[in-house]
Tab-separated table of C-alpha atoms and ligand atoms in Angstrom:
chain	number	residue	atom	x	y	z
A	145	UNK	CA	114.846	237.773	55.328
A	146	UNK	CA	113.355	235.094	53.297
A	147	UNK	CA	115.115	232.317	55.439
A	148	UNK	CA	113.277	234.179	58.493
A	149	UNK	CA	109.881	233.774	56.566
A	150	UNK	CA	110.303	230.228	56.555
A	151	UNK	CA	111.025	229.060	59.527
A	152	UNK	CA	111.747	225.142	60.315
A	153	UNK	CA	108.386	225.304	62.341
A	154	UNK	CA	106.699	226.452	58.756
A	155	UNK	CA	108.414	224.112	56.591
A	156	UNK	CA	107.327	220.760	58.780
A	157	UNK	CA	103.665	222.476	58.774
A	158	UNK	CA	103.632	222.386	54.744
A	159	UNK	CA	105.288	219.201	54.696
A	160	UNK	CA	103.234	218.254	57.006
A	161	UNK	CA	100.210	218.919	54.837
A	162	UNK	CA	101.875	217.897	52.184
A	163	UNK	CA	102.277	214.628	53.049
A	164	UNK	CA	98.483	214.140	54.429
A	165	UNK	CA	96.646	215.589	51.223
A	166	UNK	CA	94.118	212.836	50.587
A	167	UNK	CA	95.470	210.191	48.714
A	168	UNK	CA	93.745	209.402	45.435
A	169	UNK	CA	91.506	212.194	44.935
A	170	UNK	CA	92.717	212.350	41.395
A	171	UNK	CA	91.685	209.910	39.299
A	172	UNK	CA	88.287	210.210	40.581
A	173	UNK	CA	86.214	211.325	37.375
A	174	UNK	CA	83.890	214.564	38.273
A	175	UNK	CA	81.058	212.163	37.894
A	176	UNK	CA	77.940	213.883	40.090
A	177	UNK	CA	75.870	210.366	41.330
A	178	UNK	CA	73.203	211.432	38.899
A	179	UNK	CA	69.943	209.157	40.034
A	180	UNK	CA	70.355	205.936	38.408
A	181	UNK	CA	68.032	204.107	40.616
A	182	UNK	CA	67.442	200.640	39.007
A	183	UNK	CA	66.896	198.763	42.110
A	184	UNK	CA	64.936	195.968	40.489
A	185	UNK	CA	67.023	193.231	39.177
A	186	UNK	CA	65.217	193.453	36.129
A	187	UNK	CA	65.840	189.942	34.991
A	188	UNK	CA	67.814	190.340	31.472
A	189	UNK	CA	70.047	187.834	29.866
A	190	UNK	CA	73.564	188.507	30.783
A	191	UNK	CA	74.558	189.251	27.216
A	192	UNK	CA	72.021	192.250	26.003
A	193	UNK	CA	71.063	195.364	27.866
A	194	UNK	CA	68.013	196.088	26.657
A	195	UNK	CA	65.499	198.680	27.935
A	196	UNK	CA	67.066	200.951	31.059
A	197	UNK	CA	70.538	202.122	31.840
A	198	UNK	CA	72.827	199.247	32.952
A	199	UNK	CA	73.469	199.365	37.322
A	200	UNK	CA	76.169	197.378	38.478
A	201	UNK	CA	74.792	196.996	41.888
A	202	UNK	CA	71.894	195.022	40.260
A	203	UNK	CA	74.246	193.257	37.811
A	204	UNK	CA	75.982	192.023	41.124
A	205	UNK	CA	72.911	191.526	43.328
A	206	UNK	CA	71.485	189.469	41.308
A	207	UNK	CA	73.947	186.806	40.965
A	208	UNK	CA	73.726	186.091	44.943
A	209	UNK	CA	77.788	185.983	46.214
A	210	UNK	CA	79.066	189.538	45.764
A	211	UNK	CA	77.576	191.438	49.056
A	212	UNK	CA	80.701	192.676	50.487
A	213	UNK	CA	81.823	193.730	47.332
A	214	UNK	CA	78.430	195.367	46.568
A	215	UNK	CA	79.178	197.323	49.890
A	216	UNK	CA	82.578	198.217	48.937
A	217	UNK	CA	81.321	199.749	45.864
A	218	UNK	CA	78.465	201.863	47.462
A	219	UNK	CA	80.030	203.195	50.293
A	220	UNK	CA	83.226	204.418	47.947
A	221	UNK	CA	80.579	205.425	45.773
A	222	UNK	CA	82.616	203.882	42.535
A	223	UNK	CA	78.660	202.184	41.982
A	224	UNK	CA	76.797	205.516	41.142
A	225	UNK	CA	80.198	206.778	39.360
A	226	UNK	CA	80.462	203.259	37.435
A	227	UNK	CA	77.043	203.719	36.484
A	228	UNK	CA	76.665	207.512	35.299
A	229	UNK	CA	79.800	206.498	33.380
A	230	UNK	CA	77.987	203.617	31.766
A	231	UNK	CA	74.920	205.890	30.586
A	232	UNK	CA	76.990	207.843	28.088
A	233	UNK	CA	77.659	204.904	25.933
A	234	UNK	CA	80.293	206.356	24.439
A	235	UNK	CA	82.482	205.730	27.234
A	236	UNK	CA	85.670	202.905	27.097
A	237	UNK	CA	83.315	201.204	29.544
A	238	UNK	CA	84.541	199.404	32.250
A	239	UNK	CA	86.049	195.715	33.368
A	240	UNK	CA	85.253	194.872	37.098
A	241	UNK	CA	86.790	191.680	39.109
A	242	UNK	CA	84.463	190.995	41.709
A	243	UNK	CA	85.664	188.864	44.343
A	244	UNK	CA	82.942	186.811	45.922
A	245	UNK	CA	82.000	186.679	49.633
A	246	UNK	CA	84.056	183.896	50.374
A	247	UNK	CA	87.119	185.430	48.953
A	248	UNK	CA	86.445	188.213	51.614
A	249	UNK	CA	86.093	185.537	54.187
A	250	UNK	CA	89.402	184.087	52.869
A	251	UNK	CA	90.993	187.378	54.117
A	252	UNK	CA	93.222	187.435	57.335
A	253	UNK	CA	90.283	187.578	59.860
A	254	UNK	CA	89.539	191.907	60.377
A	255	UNK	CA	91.284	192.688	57.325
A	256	UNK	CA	88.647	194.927	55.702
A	257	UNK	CA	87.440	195.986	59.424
A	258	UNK	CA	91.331	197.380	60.129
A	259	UNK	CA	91.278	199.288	56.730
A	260	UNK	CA	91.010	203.041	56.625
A	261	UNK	CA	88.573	204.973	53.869
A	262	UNK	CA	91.561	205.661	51.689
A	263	UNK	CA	92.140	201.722	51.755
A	264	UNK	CA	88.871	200.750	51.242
A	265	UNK	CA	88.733	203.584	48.019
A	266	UNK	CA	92.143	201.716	46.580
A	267	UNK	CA	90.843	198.083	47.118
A	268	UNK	CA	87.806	198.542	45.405
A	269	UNK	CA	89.323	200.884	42.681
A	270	UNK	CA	92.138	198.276	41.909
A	271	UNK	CA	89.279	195.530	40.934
A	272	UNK	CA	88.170	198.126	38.341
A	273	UNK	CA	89.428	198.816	34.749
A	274	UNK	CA	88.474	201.826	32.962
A	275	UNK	CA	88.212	199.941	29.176
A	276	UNK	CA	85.798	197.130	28.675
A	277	UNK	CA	87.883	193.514	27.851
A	278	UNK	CA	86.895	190.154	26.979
A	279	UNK	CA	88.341	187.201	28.091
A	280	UNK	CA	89.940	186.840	24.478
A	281	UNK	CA	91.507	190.125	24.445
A	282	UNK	CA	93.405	189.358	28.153
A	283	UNK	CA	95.764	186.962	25.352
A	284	UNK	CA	96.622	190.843	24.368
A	285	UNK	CA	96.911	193.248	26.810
A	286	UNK	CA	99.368	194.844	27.407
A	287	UNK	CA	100.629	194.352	30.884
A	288	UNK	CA	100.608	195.876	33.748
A	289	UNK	CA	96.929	197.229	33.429
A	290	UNK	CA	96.048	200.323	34.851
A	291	UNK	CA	93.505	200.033	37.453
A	292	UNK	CA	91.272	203.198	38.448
A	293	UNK	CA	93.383	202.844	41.660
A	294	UNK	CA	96.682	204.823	40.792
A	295	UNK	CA	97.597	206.470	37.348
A	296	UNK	CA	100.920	204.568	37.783
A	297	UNK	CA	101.393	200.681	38.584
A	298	UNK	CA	104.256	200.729	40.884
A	299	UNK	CA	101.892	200.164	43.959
A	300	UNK	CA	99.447	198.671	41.694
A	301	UNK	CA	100.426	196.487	39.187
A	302	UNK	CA	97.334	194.223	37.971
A	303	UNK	CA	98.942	191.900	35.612
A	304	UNK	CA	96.286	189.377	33.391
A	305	UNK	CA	97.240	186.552	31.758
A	306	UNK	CA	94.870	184.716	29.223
A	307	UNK	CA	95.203	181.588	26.946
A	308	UNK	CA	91.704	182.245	25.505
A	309	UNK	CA	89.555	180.762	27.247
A	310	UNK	CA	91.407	180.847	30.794
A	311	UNK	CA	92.303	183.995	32.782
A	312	UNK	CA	95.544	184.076	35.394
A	313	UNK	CA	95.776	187.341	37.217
A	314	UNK	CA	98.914	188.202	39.882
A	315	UNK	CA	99.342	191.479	41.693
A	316	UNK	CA	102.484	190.721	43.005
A	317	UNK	CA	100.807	189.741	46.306
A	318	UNK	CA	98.123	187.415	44.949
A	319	UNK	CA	98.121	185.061	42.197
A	320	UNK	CA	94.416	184.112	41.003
A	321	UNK	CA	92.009	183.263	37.972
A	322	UNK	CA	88.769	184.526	36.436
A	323	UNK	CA	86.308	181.868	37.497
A	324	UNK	CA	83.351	182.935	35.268
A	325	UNK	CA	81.965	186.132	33.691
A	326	UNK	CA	78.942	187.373	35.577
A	327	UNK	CA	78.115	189.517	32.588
A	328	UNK	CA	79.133	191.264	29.428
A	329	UNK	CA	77.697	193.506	27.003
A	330	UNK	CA	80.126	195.013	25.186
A	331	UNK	CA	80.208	197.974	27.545
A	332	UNK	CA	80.757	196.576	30.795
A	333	UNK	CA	82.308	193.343	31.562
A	334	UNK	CA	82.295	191.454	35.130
A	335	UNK	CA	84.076	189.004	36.079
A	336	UNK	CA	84.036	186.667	39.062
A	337	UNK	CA	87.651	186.389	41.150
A	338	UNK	CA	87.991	183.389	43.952
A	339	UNK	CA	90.473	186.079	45.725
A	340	UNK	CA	90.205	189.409	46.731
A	341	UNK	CA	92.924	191.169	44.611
A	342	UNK	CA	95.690	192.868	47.119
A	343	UNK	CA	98.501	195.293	45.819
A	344	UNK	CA	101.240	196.886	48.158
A	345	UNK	CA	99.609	200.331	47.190
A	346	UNK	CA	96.418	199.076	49.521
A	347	UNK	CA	98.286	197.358	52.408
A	348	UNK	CA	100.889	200.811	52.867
A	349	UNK	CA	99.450	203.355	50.844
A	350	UNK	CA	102.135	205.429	49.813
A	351	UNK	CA	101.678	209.214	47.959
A	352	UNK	CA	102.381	209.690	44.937
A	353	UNK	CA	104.860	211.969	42.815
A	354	UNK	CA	101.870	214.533	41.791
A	355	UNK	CA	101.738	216.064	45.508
A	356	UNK	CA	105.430	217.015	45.330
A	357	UNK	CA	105.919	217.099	42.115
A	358	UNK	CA	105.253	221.160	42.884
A	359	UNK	CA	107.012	221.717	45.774
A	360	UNK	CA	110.063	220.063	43.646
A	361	UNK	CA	110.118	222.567	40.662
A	362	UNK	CA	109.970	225.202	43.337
A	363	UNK	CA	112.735	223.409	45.350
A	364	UNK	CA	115.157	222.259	43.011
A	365	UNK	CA	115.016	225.008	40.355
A	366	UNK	CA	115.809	227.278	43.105
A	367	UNK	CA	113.971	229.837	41.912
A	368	UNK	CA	112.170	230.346	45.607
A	369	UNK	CA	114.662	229.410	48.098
A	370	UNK	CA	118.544	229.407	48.673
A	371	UNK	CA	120.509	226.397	47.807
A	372	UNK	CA	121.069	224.923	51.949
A	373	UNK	CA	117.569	226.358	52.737
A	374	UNK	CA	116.446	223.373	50.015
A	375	UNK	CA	118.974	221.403	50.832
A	376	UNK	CA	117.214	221.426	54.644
A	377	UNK	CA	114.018	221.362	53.439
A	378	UNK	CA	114.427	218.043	51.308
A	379	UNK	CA	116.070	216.786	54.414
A	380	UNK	CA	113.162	217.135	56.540
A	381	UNK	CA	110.798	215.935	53.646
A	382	UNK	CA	112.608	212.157	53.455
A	383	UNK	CA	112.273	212.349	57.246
A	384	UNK	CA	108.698	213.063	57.817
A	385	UNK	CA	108.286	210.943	54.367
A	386	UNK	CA	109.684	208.122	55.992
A	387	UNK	CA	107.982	208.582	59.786
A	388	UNK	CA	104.965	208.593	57.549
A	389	UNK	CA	106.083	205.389	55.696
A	390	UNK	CA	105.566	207.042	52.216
A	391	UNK	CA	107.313	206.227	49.179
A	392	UNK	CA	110.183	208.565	49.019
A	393	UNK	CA	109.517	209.668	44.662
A	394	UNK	CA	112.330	207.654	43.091
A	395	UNK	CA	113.628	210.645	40.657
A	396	UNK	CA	114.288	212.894	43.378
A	397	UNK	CA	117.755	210.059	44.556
A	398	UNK	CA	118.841	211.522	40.541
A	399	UNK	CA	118.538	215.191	41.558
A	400	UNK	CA	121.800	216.701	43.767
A	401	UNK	CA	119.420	217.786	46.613
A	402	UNK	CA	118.530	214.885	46.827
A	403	UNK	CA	120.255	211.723	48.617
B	734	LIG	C1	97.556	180.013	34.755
B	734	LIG	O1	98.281	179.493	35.845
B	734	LIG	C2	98.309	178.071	35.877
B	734	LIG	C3	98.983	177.655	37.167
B	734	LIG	O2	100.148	178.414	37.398
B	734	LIG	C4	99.025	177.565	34.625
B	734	LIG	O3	99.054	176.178	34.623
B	734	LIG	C5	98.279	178.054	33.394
B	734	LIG	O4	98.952	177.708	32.233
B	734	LIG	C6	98.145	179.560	33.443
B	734	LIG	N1	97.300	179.981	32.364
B	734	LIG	C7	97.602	180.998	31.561
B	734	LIG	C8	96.572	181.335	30.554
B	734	LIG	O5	98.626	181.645	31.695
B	735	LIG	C1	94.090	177.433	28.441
B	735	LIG	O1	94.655	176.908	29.634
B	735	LIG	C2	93.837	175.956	30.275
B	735	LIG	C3	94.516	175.582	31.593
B	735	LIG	O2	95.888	175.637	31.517
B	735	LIG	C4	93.626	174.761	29.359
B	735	LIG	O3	92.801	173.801	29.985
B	735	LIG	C5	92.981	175.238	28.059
B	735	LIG	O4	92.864	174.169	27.154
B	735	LIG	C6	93.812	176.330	27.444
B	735	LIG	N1	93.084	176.864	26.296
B	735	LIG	C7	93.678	177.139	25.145
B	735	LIG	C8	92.802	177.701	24.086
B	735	LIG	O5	94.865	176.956	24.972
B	736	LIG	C1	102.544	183.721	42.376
B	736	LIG	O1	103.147	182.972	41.343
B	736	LIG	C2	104.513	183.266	41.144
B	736	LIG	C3	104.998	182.531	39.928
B	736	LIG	O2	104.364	181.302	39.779
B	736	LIG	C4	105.278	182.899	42.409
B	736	LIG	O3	106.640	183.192	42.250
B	736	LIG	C5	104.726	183.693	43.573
B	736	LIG	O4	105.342	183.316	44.767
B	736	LIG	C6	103.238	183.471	43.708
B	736	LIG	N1	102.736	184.384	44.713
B	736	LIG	C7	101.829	184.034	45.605
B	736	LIG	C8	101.417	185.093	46.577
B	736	LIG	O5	101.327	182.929	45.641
């Protein structure tokens, strides 16, 4: 009677749904845009923060080349969560690349045009660190860094190379430097990038283990359904997985369901 209850038709619904929850709703910290409106560049050197909460979109503005970025950043709304963050100082703080206007204009001609939300979220996420850095402690990381893009690096590996006083970054699709630092004050640190940073994560965005990681216990344990019943259901899984270009999670090849 169970294998009546679930019927094929119900299994590719959940799947279905499965597959098309949002994509990187997670990492997104519960930050209500409280009203941080510092819209005038007040001009302060780039190396205090004195009087008034510190507002990236200023920060940005005010050095001239950064508009598309700025754009990116407001309409993800990463700006008023970047800054909120900032205003409880006890925070890691934050390390932004910020790719100027004519690294946008480098891109493929329609690039940011062609992307979806979801792609526009990642791009701009993976040009943000959660964890303020100098240029001196980039000798030190430990690499790859975790962007606020994905919680792992598979998709979005931001490796960042530094002698000291020079800066290397690769993503596996672009290779690139830190051209200057647009500001720092021990909280928040930008720097400027000659390339928009791309990672495979943005260009095919695949889901991640966390939506199926449930469905899997369920699955696999067999605590819900009968052995073939699973067996079917993983089946169809890879294949609407795979119509859906997603990343198939790796672990599952290890279980005996699996491939
Ligand atoms: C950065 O890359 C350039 C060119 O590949 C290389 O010459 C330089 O040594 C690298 N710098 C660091 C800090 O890795
Ligand atoms: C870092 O690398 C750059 C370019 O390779 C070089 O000009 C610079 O002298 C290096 N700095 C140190 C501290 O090694
Ligand atoms: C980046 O640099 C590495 C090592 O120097 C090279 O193998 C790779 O092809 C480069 N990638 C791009 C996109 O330029």
């Amino acid at each position: 009677m169970m294998q009546r209850l679930l019927s094929p038709t119900l299994l590719l619904l959940i799947l279905f749904l499965l597959c098309t929850t949002t994509y990187g709703q997670s990492l997104a910290p519960a930050a209500a845009p409280s009203g941080a409106t510092t819209t005038s560049g007040q001009s302060s050197p780039p190396t205090s923060s004195p009087s008034g909460p510190t507002d990236i979109n200023a920060i940005l503005g005010k050095a001239g080349k950064f508009t598309t970025f700025i754009g990116l950043l407001k309409s993800t709304q990463m700006d008023s969560q970047i800054n909120s963050e900032l205003q409880k100082k006890s925070k890691p703080g934050f390390t932004i690349f910020a790719p100027t206007d004519s690294a946008f204009s480098d891109l493929k001609t329609g690039t940011l045009n062609s992307y979806t939300d979801e792609q526009k979220a990642a791009l701009t996420k993976f040009h943000v660190l959660h964890s303020f850095l100098t240029i001196s402690q980039f000798q030190t990381v430990s690499n790859p860094l975790h962007t606020e893009a994905a919680a792992n690096t598979e998709e979005f590996p931001l490796n960042v190379i530094g002698n000291g006083t020079q800066v290397n970054i690769t993503t596996g699709l672009v290779n690139t430097t830190v051209d200057s630092t647009v500001y720092s004050d021990g909280q928040l640190a930008v720097y400027e990038t000659p390339q928009v940073l791309l990672a495979q994560g943005i260009l095919s965005p695949q889901h991640r283990h966390l939506y199926l990681q449930s469905l899997r216990m369920l699955l696999l344990r067999q605590m819900i359904l009968p052995g073939r019943l699973a067996l079917l259901l993983i089946l169809l899984m890879q294949h609407v997985c795979a119509m859906h270009q997603l990343q198939y999670p790796l672990e599952w090849r290890y279980y005996p369901y699996g491939c």
